[in-house]
């Protein structure tokens, strides 16, 4: 068995799917088969089990979805420093923020929803002026609809 720490997590052990390759001038180098698949398996495990996520687990999920700390912070409605504190285990995210992070990961790997896109659109809307705009509705043959 091999303890796999290159992903930044502790207690990840590989029972198969790896080998040591001799590289001339360097020596033995670890080669892991389908490392993307391994990371997806780890990510799915993290988002599906009930335990709260640790700082390194939050960092793993964030990097797997390709978000910077700033982008994750903007998406979750917190500041960048807050995400940094979560990842260093100095503070815990709210349950809602942690659930949203799990959903963002599932969206990224399964591609079943447009969650991140929807949140960014909401964030853009939140940043707009609070001035009241007229909303008009009209009755169409298929029912009511609000004009854009």
Coordinates of C-alpha atoms in Angstrom, one line a residue:
X1 CA 0.0 0.0 0.0
X2 CA 1.0 3.5 -0.7
X3 CA 0.1 6.6 1.3
X4 CA -0.9 9.2 -1.4
X5 CA -0.1 12.7 0.0
X6 CA 0.4 14.6 -3.2
X7 CA -3.2 15.7 -3.3
X8 CA -2.8 17.5 0.0
X9 CA -4.8 15.2 2.1
X10 CA -3.9 12.8 4.9
X11 CA -5.0 9.2 5.1
X12 CA -5.4 8.5 1.4
X13 CA -4.0 5.0 0.8
X14 CA -3.7 3.3 -2.6
X15 CA -3.9 -0.5 -2.7
X16 CA -3.3 -0.6 -6.5
X17 CA -3.1 1.5 -9.6
X18 CA 0.4 2.8 -9.1
X19 CA 3.9 1.7 -9.9
X20 CA 7.5 2.9 -9.5
X21 CA 9.2 3.8 -12.8
X22 CA 13.0 4.1 -13.0
X23 CA 13.8 7.4 -14.7
X24 CA 17.4 7.7 -16.0
X25 CA 19.3 10.3 -14.1
X26 CA 16.6 10.8 -11.5
X27 CA 15.9 7.4 -10.0
X28 CA 12.5 5.8 -9.1
X29 CA 9.5 8.0 -9.8
X30 CA 5.9 7.2 -8.8
X31 CA 3.4 6.8 -11.6
X32 CA -0.3 6.7 -10.8
X33 CA -2.7 5.4 -13.4
X34 CA -5.6 7.7 -14.2
X35 CA -4.8 10.3 -11.6
X36 CA -7.9 12.4 -12.7
X37 CA -10.1 9.4 -12.0
X38 CA -8.4 9.0 -8.6
X39 CA -9.1 12.6 -7.7
X40 CA -12.7 12.3 -8.9
X41 CA -13.1 9.3 -6.6
X42 CA -11.6 11.2 -3.7
X43 CA -13.8 14.2 -4.4
X44 CA -17.0 12.2 -4.6
X45 CA -16.1 10.5 -1.3
X46 CA -15.6 13.9 0.4
X47 CA -18.8 15.4 -0.8
X48 CA -21.0 12.4 -0.1
X49 CA -20.0 11.4 3.4
X50 CA -21.7 13.2 6.3
X51 CA -18.6 14.5 8.2
X52 CA -17.9 18.2 8.1
X53 CA -15.0 19.0 5.7
X54 CA -11.6 19.8 7.1
X55 CA -9.5 22.7 5.8
X56 CA -7.3 20.5 3.5
X57 CA -10.5 18.9 2.2
X58 CA -12.0 22.3 1.4
X59 CA -8.8 23.2 -0.4
X60 CA -8.8 19.9 -2.4
X61 CA -12.4 20.5 -3.5
X62 CA -11.8 24.1 -4.5
X63 CA -8.7 23.3 -6.5
X64 CA -10.5 20.3 -8.2
X65 CA -13.2 22.6 -9.5
X66 CA -10.6 25.1 -10.6
X67 CA -11.6 28.0 -8.4
X68 CA -9.3 30.5 -6.9
X69 CA -9.9 31.5 -3.3
X70 CA -11.3 34.8 -4.6
X71 CA -13.7 33.1 -7.0
X72 CA -15.0 30.7 -4.4
X73 CA -15.4 33.6 -1.9
X74 CA -17.4 35.6 -4.5
X75 CA -19.5 32.6 -5.3
X76 CA -20.3 31.9 -1.7
X77 CA -20.8 35.5 -0.7
X78 CA -17.8 35.7 1.7
X79 CA -14.5 37.4 1.5
X80 CA -11.3 35.8 0.3
X81 CA -9.7 35.9 3.8
X82 CA -12.6 33.8 5.0
X83 CA -11.9 31.0 2.5
X84 CA -8.2 31.2 3.5
X85 CA -9.2 30.7 7.1
X86 CA -11.4 27.7 6.2
X87 CA -8.5 26.1 4.3
X88 CA -6.1 26.6 7.2
X89 CA -8.6 25.1 9.6
X90 CA -8.8 28.4 11.6
X91 CA -12.5 28.8 11.0
X92 CA -15.3 26.6 9.8
X93 CA -17.7 27.5 7.0
X94 CA -21.4 27.7 7.7
X95 CA -23.3 24.5 7.0
X96 CA -24.9 26.3 4.0
X97 CA -21.6 27.4 2.5
X98 CA -20.2 23.9 2.9
X99 CA -23.2 22.3 1.2
X100 CA -22.9 24.9 -1.6
X101 CA -19.2 23.9 -2.0
X102 CA -20.2 20.2 -2.3
X103 CA -22.9 21.1 -4.9
X104 CA -20.4 23.2 -6.9
X105 CA -18.0 20.1 -6.9
X106 CA -20.8 17.8 -8.1
X107 CA -21.8 20.3 -10.8
X108 CA -18.1 20.5 -11.9
X109 CA -17.6 16.7 -12.2
X110 CA -21.0 15.6 -13.2
X111 CA -22.1 18.6 -15.2
X112 CA -25.7 18.2 -14.4
X113 CA -26.6 21.8 -13.5
X114 CA -25.4 25.3 -14.1
X115 CA -25.1 26.2 -10.4
X116 CA -21.9 28.3 -10.6
X117 CA -23.3 30.2 -13.6
X118 CA -26.6 30.9 -11.8
X119 CA -24.8 32.1 -8.6
X120 CA -22.6 34.4 -10.7
X121 CA -25.7 35.9 -12.3
X122 CA -27.2 36.4 -8.8
X123 CA -24.0 38.1 -7.7
X124 CA -24.1 40.4 -10.7
X125 CA -27.7 41.2 -9.9
X126 CA -26.9 41.9 -6.2
X127 CA -24.2 44.4 -7.3
X128 CA -26.6 46.4 -9.4
X129 CA -28.1 49.6 -8.0
X130 CA -31.0 49.1 -5.7
X131 CA -33.2 51.6 -7.7
X132 CA -36.6 50.3 -8.4
X133 CA -37.3 49.2 -11.9
X134 CA -40.7 48.7 -13.3
X135 CA -41.7 45.1 -13.9
X136 CA -44.4 44.6 -16.5
X137 CA -46.5 41.5 -17.0
X138 CA -48.7 40.6 -19.8
X139 CA -51.3 37.9 -20.5
X140 CA -50.4 35.7 -23.4
X141 CA -52.4 32.8 -24.9
X142 CA -50.2 30.4 -22.9
X143 CA -50.5 32.2 -19.6
X144 CA -48.9 35.2 -17.8
X145 CA -45.4 36.2 -18.6
X146 CA -43.2 39.0 -17.2
X147 CA -41.5 41.1 -19.8
X148 CA -37.7 41.4 -19.5

